[in-house]
mmCIF file of C-alpha atoms in Angstrom:
data_model
loop_
_atom_site.group_PDB
_atom_site.id
_atom_site.type_symbol
_atom_site.label_atom_id
_atom_site.label_comp_id
_atom_site.label_asym_id
_atom_site.label_seq_id
_atom_site.Cartn_x
_atom_site.Cartn_y
_atom_site.Cartn_z
ATOM 1 C CA MET A 1 156.414 93.993 62.421
ATOM 2 C CA THR A 2 157.441 97.615 62.485
ATOM 3 C CA ALA A 3 159.700 99.348 65.033
ATOM 4 C CA THR A 4 156.762 101.367 66.781
ATOM 5 C CA SER A 5 154.315 98.204 67.070
ATOM 6 C CA THR A 6 153.962 97.135 70.741
ATOM 7 C CA PRO A 7 154.332 93.131 71.604
ATOM 8 C CA ARG A 8 150.761 91.866 72.461
ATOM 9 C CA GLY A 9 152.195 90.412 75.554
ATOM 10 C CA ALA A 10 153.421 94.048 76.322
ATOM 11 C CA ARG A 11 150.002 95.447 75.688
ATOM 12 C CA GLY A 12 148.105 93.184 78.122
ATOM 13 C CA ARG A 13 151.076 93.964 80.953
ATOM 14 C CA LEU A 14 150.282 97.928 80.466
ATOM 15 C CA ARG A 15 146.489 97.233 81.110
ATOM 16 C CA VAL A 16 145.378 98.146 84.653
ATOM 17 C CA ARG A 17 142.771 95.716 85.860
ATOM 18 C CA LEU A 18 140.553 97.340 88.291
ATOM 19 C CA PRO A 19 138.745 95.275 91.049
ATOM 20 C CA PHE A 20 135.630 97.307 90.250
ATOM 21 C CA SER A 21 134.033 99.020 87.385
ATOM 22 C CA PRO A 22 135.598 102.279 86.153
ATOM 23 C CA TRP A 23 132.427 104.252 86.501
ATOM 24 C CA HIS A 24 132.697 103.796 90.308
ATOM 25 C CA LEU A 25 135.288 106.405 90.048
ATOM 26 C CA VAL A 26 132.705 108.835 88.840
ATOM 27 C CA LEU A 27 129.882 107.613 90.839
ATOM 28 C CA ALA A 28 131.539 107.441 94.279
ATOM 29 C CA PRO A 29 132.561 111.201 94.439
ATOM 30 C CA LEU A 30 129.043 112.025 93.190
ATOM 31 C CA ALA A 31 127.439 110.000 95.704
ATOM 32 C CA LEU A 32 129.545 111.578 98.685
ATOM 33 C CA LEU A 33 128.544 115.143 97.315
ATOM 34 C CA PHE A 34 124.959 114.243 97.531
ATOM 35 C CA ALA A 35 125.420 112.520 100.947
ATOM 36 C CA LEU A 36 126.924 115.873 102.378
ATOM 37 C CA PRO A 37 123.389 117.591 103.024
ATOM 38 C CA LEU A 38 122.506 114.501 105.126
ATOM 39 C CA LEU A 39 125.586 114.445 106.964
ATOM 40 C CA TRP A 40 125.504 118.127 107.682
ATOM 41 C CA LEU A 41 121.870 117.535 109.058
ATOM 42 C CA LEU A 42 123.027 114.761 111.159
ATOM 43 C CA LEU A 43 125.955 116.756 112.621
ATOM 44 C CA SER A 44 123.678 119.831 113.157
ATOM 45 C CA SER A 45 121.191 117.978 115.211
ATOM 46 C CA VAL A 46 123.838 117.107 117.666
ATOM 47 C CA MET A 47 124.814 120.682 118.004
ATOM 48 C CA SER A 48 123.499 123.409 120.342
ATOM 49 C CA ASN A 49 121.425 126.391 119.088
ATOM 50 C CA ALA A 50 124.473 128.557 119.919
ATOM 51 C CA GLU A 51 126.622 126.442 117.538
ATOM 52 C CA ILE A 52 124.138 126.408 114.668
ATOM 53 C CA ASN A 53 123.667 130.323 114.880
ATOM 54 C CA ARG A 54 127.338 130.972 115.025
ATOM 55 C CA PHE A 55 129.069 133.007 112.152
ATOM 56 C CA PRO A 56 131.034 131.474 110.735
ATOM 57 C CA PRO A 57 128.912 128.326 111.128
ATOM 58 C CA ALA A 58 130.710 125.471 113.161
ATOM 59 C CA LEU A 59 131.636 122.426 110.958
ATOM 60 C CA TRP A 60 131.976 119.827 113.597
ATOM 61 C CA PRO A 61 130.064 119.887 116.885
ATOM 62 C CA SER A 62 132.238 120.693 120.137
ATOM 63 C CA GLY A 63 130.280 117.722 121.809
ATOM 64 C CA ILE A 64 127.171 115.738 121.693
ATOM 65 C CA HIS A 65 124.247 117.964 122.471
ATOM 66 C CA LEU A 66 120.753 116.154 122.569
ATOM 67 C CA ASP A 67 118.706 119.126 123.518
ATOM 68 C CA GLY A 68 117.018 119.153 120.015
ATOM 69 C CA TYR A 69 116.033 115.484 120.391
ATOM 70 C CA ARG A 70 114.688 116.226 123.910
ATOM 71 C CA TYR A 71 112.670 119.124 122.597
ATOM 72 C CA VAL A 72 111.111 117.129 119.730
ATOM 73 C CA LEU A 73 110.446 113.965 121.801
ATOM 74 C CA GLY A 74 109.130 115.888 124.583
ATOM 75 C CA ASN A 75 106.548 117.684 122.526
ATOM 76 C CA ALA A 76 103.414 116.102 123.590
ATOM 77 C CA LEU A 77 101.969 116.295 119.949
ATOM 78 C CA PHE A 78 104.873 114.794 118.271
ATOM 79 C CA PRO A 79 103.815 111.213 118.439
ATOM 80 C CA GLN A 80 100.601 112.215 117.153
ATOM 81 C CA TRP A 81 101.842 113.928 114.260
ATOM 82 C CA PHE A 82 104.130 110.720 113.558
ATOM 83 C CA ALA A 83 101.211 108.439 113.704
ATOM 84 C CA ASN A 84 99.171 110.879 111.508
ATOM 85 C CA SER A 85 101.845 110.741 108.768
ATOM 86 C CA LEU A 86 102.152 107.023 109.160
ATOM 87 C CA ILE A 87 98.414 106.581 108.597
ATOM 88 C CA VAL A 88 97.946 108.964 105.714
ATOM 89 C CA SER A 89 101.322 107.405 103.926
ATOM 90 C CA ALA A 90 100.138 103.689 104.683
ATOM 91 C CA VAL A 91 96.712 104.227 103.290
ATOM 92 C CA THR A 92 97.914 106.135 100.242
ATOM 93 C CA VAL A 93 100.579 103.484 99.403
ATOM 94 C CA THR A 94 98.038 100.860 99.636
ATOM 95 C CA SER A 95 95.388 102.431 97.640
ATOM 96 C CA ASN A 96 97.869 103.106 94.838
ATOM 97 C CA LEU A 97 99.146 99.775 94.850
ATOM 98 C CA LEU A 98 95.444 98.288 94.425
ATOM 99 C CA PHE A 99 93.890 100.582 92.186
ATOM 100 C CA GLY A 100 97.288 101.389 90.084
ATOM 101 C CA ALA A 101 97.507 97.647 89.488
ATOM 102 C CA LEU A 102 93.995 97.613 88.451
ATOM 103 C CA GLY A 103 94.161 100.502 86.084
ATOM 104 C CA GLY A 104 97.753 99.378 84.635
ATOM 105 C CA TYR A 105 96.596 95.873 83.915
ATOM 106 C CA ALA A 106 93.448 97.253 81.989
ATOM 107 C CA PHE A 107 95.519 99.589 79.854
ATOM 108 C CA ALA A 108 98.128 96.871 79.262
ATOM 109 C CA ARG A 109 96.012 93.936 78.411
ATOM 110 C CA MET A 110 92.465 95.103 77.769
ATOM 111 C CA ARG A 111 91.253 96.986 74.628
ATOM 112 C CA PHE A 112 88.193 98.859 74.770
ATOM 113 C CA ALA A 113 86.663 101.936 73.092
ATOM 114 C CA GLY A 114 88.643 105.012 73.967
ATOM 115 C CA SER A 115 91.389 103.178 75.824
ATOM 116 C CA ARG A 116 94.240 105.009 73.973
ATOM 117 C CA LEU A 117 92.557 108.493 74.217
ATOM 118 C CA LEU A 118 92.019 107.812 77.983
ATOM 119 C CA LEU A 119 95.607 106.676 78.598
ATOM 120 C CA VAL A 120 96.751 109.891 76.827
ATOM 121 C CA LEU A 121 94.451 111.950 78.872
ATOM 122 C CA MET A 122 95.598 110.338 82.007
ATOM 123 C CA LEU A 123 99.480 110.768 81.209
ATOM 124 C CA GLY A 124 98.605 114.433 80.395
ATOM 125 C CA THR A 125 97.444 115.121 83.893
ATOM 126 C CA MET A 126 101.016 114.377 85.209
ATOM 127 C CA ALA A 127 102.112 117.660 83.359
ATOM 128 C CA ILE A 128 99.572 119.723 85.264
ATOM 129 C CA PRO A 129 101.276 121.386 88.278
ATOM 130 C CA PHE A 130 99.649 121.083 91.571
ATOM 131 C CA GLN A 131 99.109 124.843 92.054
ATOM 132 C CA LEU A 132 96.354 124.660 89.190
ATOM 133 C CA THR A 133 94.586 121.962 90.931
ATOM 134 C CA MET A 134 95.051 122.928 94.371
ATOM 135 C CA ILE A 135 91.962 125.213 94.737
ATOM 136 C CA PRO A 136 89.564 122.881 92.710
ATOM 137 C CA THR A 137 90.839 119.951 95.242
ATOM 138 C CA PHE A 138 90.263 122.104 98.168
ATOM 139 C CA LEU A 139 86.593 123.062 97.089
ATOM 140 C CA VAL A 140 85.808 119.399 96.482
ATOM 141 C CA MET A 141 87.448 118.266 99.942
ATOM 142 C CA LYS A 142 85.131 121.208 101.449
ATOM 143 C CA ARG A 143 82.053 120.212 99.725
ATOM 144 C CA LEU A 144 82.679 116.404 101.093
ATOM 145 C CA GLY A 145 83.156 117.715 104.675
ATOM 146 C CA LEU A 146 86.890 116.303 104.563
ATOM 147 C CA ILE A 147 88.651 119.638 105.370
ATOM 148 C CA ASP A 148 91.060 119.478 108.633
ATOM 149 C CA SER A 149 90.805 115.885 108.884
ATOM 150 C CA LEU A 150 93.168 113.132 107.472
ATOM 151 C CA GLY A 151 90.565 112.222 104.954
ATOM 152 C CA ALA A 152 91.566 115.468 103.005
ATOM 153 C CA LEU A 153 95.152 114.323 102.663
ATOM 154 C CA ILE A 154 94.217 110.773 101.866
ATOM 155 C CA VAL A 155 91.490 111.102 99.308
ATOM 156 C CA PRO A 156 93.142 113.135 96.651
ATOM 157 C CA SER A 157 96.058 110.677 96.458
ATOM 158 C CA LEU A 158 94.215 107.439 96.496
ATOM 159 C CA VAL A 159 95.612 106.649 92.893
ATOM 160 C CA THR A 160 98.181 108.656 90.988
ATOM 161 C CA PRO A 161 98.621 108.463 87.205
ATOM 162 C CA PHE A 162 102.401 107.538 87.727
ATOM 163 C CA ALA A 163 101.503 104.458 89.542
ATOM 164 C CA VAL A 164 99.046 103.263 86.750
ATOM 165 C CA PHE A 165 101.563 104.328 84.204
ATOM 166 C CA LEU A 166 104.664 102.474 85.757
ATOM 167 C CA LEU A 167 102.760 99.281 86.390
ATOM 168 C CA ARG A 168 101.027 99.385 82.921
ATOM 169 C CA GLN A 169 104.761 99.566 81.433
ATOM 170 C CA PHE A 170 105.928 96.458 83.669
ATOM 171 C CA PHE A 171 102.887 94.378 82.679
ATOM 172 C CA LEU A 172 103.690 94.906 79.161
ATOM 173 C CA SER A 173 106.910 93.344 79.675
ATOM 174 C CA LEU A 174 105.385 90.227 81.091
ATOM 175 C CA PRO A 175 104.724 87.361 78.632
ATOM 176 C CA ARG A 176 101.097 86.964 77.752
ATOM 177 C CA GLU A 177 101.676 82.919 77.559
ATOM 178 C CA LEU A 178 101.418 82.674 81.367
ATOM 179 C CA GLU A 179 98.196 84.444 81.372
ATOM 180 C CA GLU A 180 96.738 82.559 78.510
ATOM 181 C CA ALA A 181 97.457 79.283 80.110
ATOM 182 C CA ALA A 182 95.485 80.458 83.342
ATOM 183 C CA TRP A 183 92.440 81.668 81.090
ATOM 184 C CA LEU A 184 92.519 78.137 79.683
ATOM 185 C CA ASP A 185 92.303 76.584 83.152
ATOM 186 C CA GLY A 186 89.248 78.805 83.786
ATOM 187 C CA CYS A 187 90.755 81.760 85.695
ATOM 188 C CA SER A 188 88.998 85.163 85.459
ATOM 189 C CA ARG A 189 90.935 88.131 84.666
ATOM 190 C CA LEU A 190 90.875 89.103 88.368
ATOM 191 C CA ARG A 191 92.372 86.001 89.508
ATOM 192 C CA VAL A 192 95.000 86.078 86.942
ATOM 193 C CA LEU A 193 96.001 89.598 88.114
ATOM 194 C CA PHE A 194 96.233 88.731 91.797
ATOM 195 C CA LEU A 195 97.488 85.097 91.592
ATOM 196 C CA ILE A 196 99.902 85.413 88.587
ATOM 197 C CA VAL A 197 100.605 88.947 87.385
ATOM 198 C CA LEU A 198 100.922 90.627 90.797
ATOM 199 C CA PRO A 199 103.563 88.201 92.349
ATOM 200 C CA LEU A 200 105.607 88.624 89.210
ATOM 201 C CA SER A 201 105.356 92.279 89.536
ATOM 202 C CA ARG A 202 107.013 92.602 93.004
ATOM 203 C CA PRO A 203 109.907 95.125 91.669
ATOM 204 C CA ALA A 204 107.369 97.264 90.103
ATOM 205 C CA LEU A 205 105.057 97.171 93.024
ATOM 206 C CA SER A 206 107.962 98.090 95.497
ATOM 207 C CA THR A 207 108.959 101.074 93.278
ATOM 208 C CA VAL A 208 105.503 102.300 93.303
ATOM 209 C CA ALA A 209 105.337 101.972 97.182
ATOM 210 C CA VAL A 210 108.673 103.526 97.681
ATOM 211 C CA LEU A 211 107.970 106.491 95.508
ATOM 212 C CA THR A 212 104.416 107.110 96.762
ATOM 213 C CA PHE A 213 105.660 106.715 100.473
ATOM 214 C CA LEU A 214 108.324 109.255 99.633
ATOM 215 C CA THR A 215 105.956 111.817 98.098
ATOM 216 C CA THR A 216 103.253 111.482 100.693
ATOM 217 C CA TRP A 217 105.439 111.388 103.658
ATOM 218 C CA ASN A 218 107.310 114.542 102.741
ATOM 219 C CA ASP A 219 104.272 116.322 101.463
ATOM 220 C CA LEU A 220 103.928 119.989 103.322
ATOM 221 C CA THR A 221 102.054 122.217 100.907
ATOM 222 C CA TRP A 222 98.741 120.255 100.828
ATOM 223 C CA PRO A 223 98.500 119.401 104.433
ATOM 224 C CA LEU A 224 99.233 123.363 105.102
ATOM 225 C CA ILE A 225 96.155 124.100 103.173
ATOM 226 C CA ALA A 226 93.943 121.374 104.320
ATOM 227 C CA ILE A 227 94.639 120.999 107.938
ATOM 228 C CA HIS A 228 93.917 123.595 110.418
ATOM 229 C CA HIS A 229 94.090 121.904 113.908
ATOM 230 C CA ASP A 230 97.400 120.878 115.484
ATOM 231 C CA SER A 231 96.161 117.499 116.586
ATOM 232 C CA HIS A 232 95.641 116.614 112.688
ATOM 233 C CA TYR A 233 99.052 117.635 111.641
ATOM 234 C CA THR A 234 101.380 115.551 109.857
ATOM 235 C CA LEU A 235 104.901 115.166 110.915
ATOM 236 C CA GLN A 236 106.370 117.856 108.217
ATOM 237 C CA LEU A 237 103.489 120.312 109.345
ATOM 238 C CA GLY A 238 104.197 119.940 112.738
ATOM 239 C CA LEU A 239 107.899 120.693 112.323
ATOM 240 C CA THR A 240 107.196 124.098 110.959
ATOM 241 C CA THR A 241 105.903 125.052 114.391
ATOM 242 C CA PHE A 242 109.288 124.669 115.737
ATOM 243 C CA GLN A 243 110.261 127.700 113.511
ATOM 244 C CA GLY A 244 108.883 130.762 115.527
ATOM 245 C CA VAL A 245 108.463 134.375 114.491
ATOM 246 C CA HIS A 246 111.124 135.540 116.955
ATOM 247 C CA HIS A 247 113.005 132.667 117.707
ATOM 248 C CA THR A 248 113.704 129.428 116.058
ATOM 249 C CA GLN A 249 114.707 126.130 117.742
ATOM 250 C CA TRP A 250 117.178 125.120 114.822
ATOM 251 C CA ALA A 251 118.442 122.224 116.999
ATOM 252 C CA ALA A 252 115.004 120.818 117.274
ATOM 253 C CA VAL A 253 114.358 121.426 113.734
ATOM 254 C CA MET A 254 117.468 119.249 112.668
ATOM 255 C CA ALA A 255 116.734 116.802 115.130
ATOM 256 C CA GLY A 256 113.047 116.498 113.839
ATOM 257 C CA ASN A 257 114.079 116.369 110.327
ATOM 258 C CA VAL A 258 116.578 113.538 111.133
ATOM 259 C CA ILE A 259 113.709 111.524 112.507
ATOM 260 C CA THR A 260 111.504 112.220 109.605
ATOM 261 C CA VAL A 261 114.327 111.230 107.107
ATOM 262 C CA LEU A 262 114.942 107.809 108.770
ATOM 263 C CA PRO A 263 111.658 105.896 107.641
ATOM 264 C CA VAL A 264 112.204 107.154 103.959
ATOM 265 C CA LEU A 265 115.796 106.278 104.099
ATOM 266 C CA LEU A 266 115.122 102.723 105.353
ATOM 267 C CA ALA A 267 112.269 102.264 103.158
ATOM 268 C CA PHE A 268 114.513 103.087 99.916
ATOM 269 C CA LEU A 269 117.419 100.928 101.217
ATOM 270 C CA ALA A 270 115.082 98.013 101.690
ATOM 271 C CA ALA A 271 113.615 98.155 98.214
ATOM 272 C CA GLN A 272 116.832 99.284 96.344
ATOM 273 C CA LYS A 273 117.354 96.295 94.352
ATOM 274 C CA SER A 274 113.436 96.013 93.543
ATOM 275 C CA PHE A 275 113.590 99.758 92.743
ATOM 276 C CA ILE A 276 116.249 99.390 89.967
ATOM 277 C CA ARG A 277 114.996 96.091 88.499
ATOM 278 C CA SER A 278 111.573 97.963 87.900
ATOM 279 C CA ILE A 279 113.151 100.903 86.215
ATOM 280 C CA THR A 280 115.218 98.857 83.991
ATOM 281 C CA SER A 281 112.194 96.397 83.220
ATOM 282 C CA SER A 282 109.604 98.916 82.604
ATOM 283 C CA GLY A 283 111.594 100.772 80.064
ATOM 284 C CA LEU A 284 111.964 97.887 77.756
ATOM 285 C CA LYS A 285 108.604 98.324 76.050
ATOM 286 C CA GLY A 286 106.414 101.248 75.256
#
């Protein structure tokens, strides 16, 4: 043994054993950094308009002011806006789960003429920005007579390529033996899908549901184009009315955004484990 060598026991004593993963030392500060806007939104919602408009801005409220929440909840149309957003999001999530599962299973297990080409074309639509399809979509909805109704917000999003692709990737990771055993027992493809495949695909279904709900709930651009009457406003579109031309109720805007963020945050926290399992599982096979 050389003079510079360290005894094996001494090496073990020099190691510091952390009760958590070393990656947490990096992820925890990043998580706090990303949480700062949410914290600022929450604090601003209990400030007065004078404190929000003050320069330099106040970092902490002088007291709990609920004027913003009273202004929002006192608006007669606010419950209608909330209900409209809930209806549009619920129908869109349900349709994406149903049609996305049917399409994803067809691409994952069935081989038909042009299936590969159709899959590539479908994935190619994910690269097309909404600004290019905005006018054609508006003309189609106008021809169908759905403009200025909740149908104009639901029909274009009944199924998305992302839902089909994610569910297809997850279905590919499932063993075929389970489906083949059901086929031998006389089950049709639809029964296999609904009785065997979908119960095993809860992580992927949860991910599609959360992401679809998040996208639909927070959408502002399309409702701004397709909806004209204030009784059909979604929550995001209704909150823009609090931003006046000459005076903006910033406390009401902050309070309304807090109420808007809560359903999305609760939905994500409820499906967090399933969301992570789906992302890791769907990336195993191409």
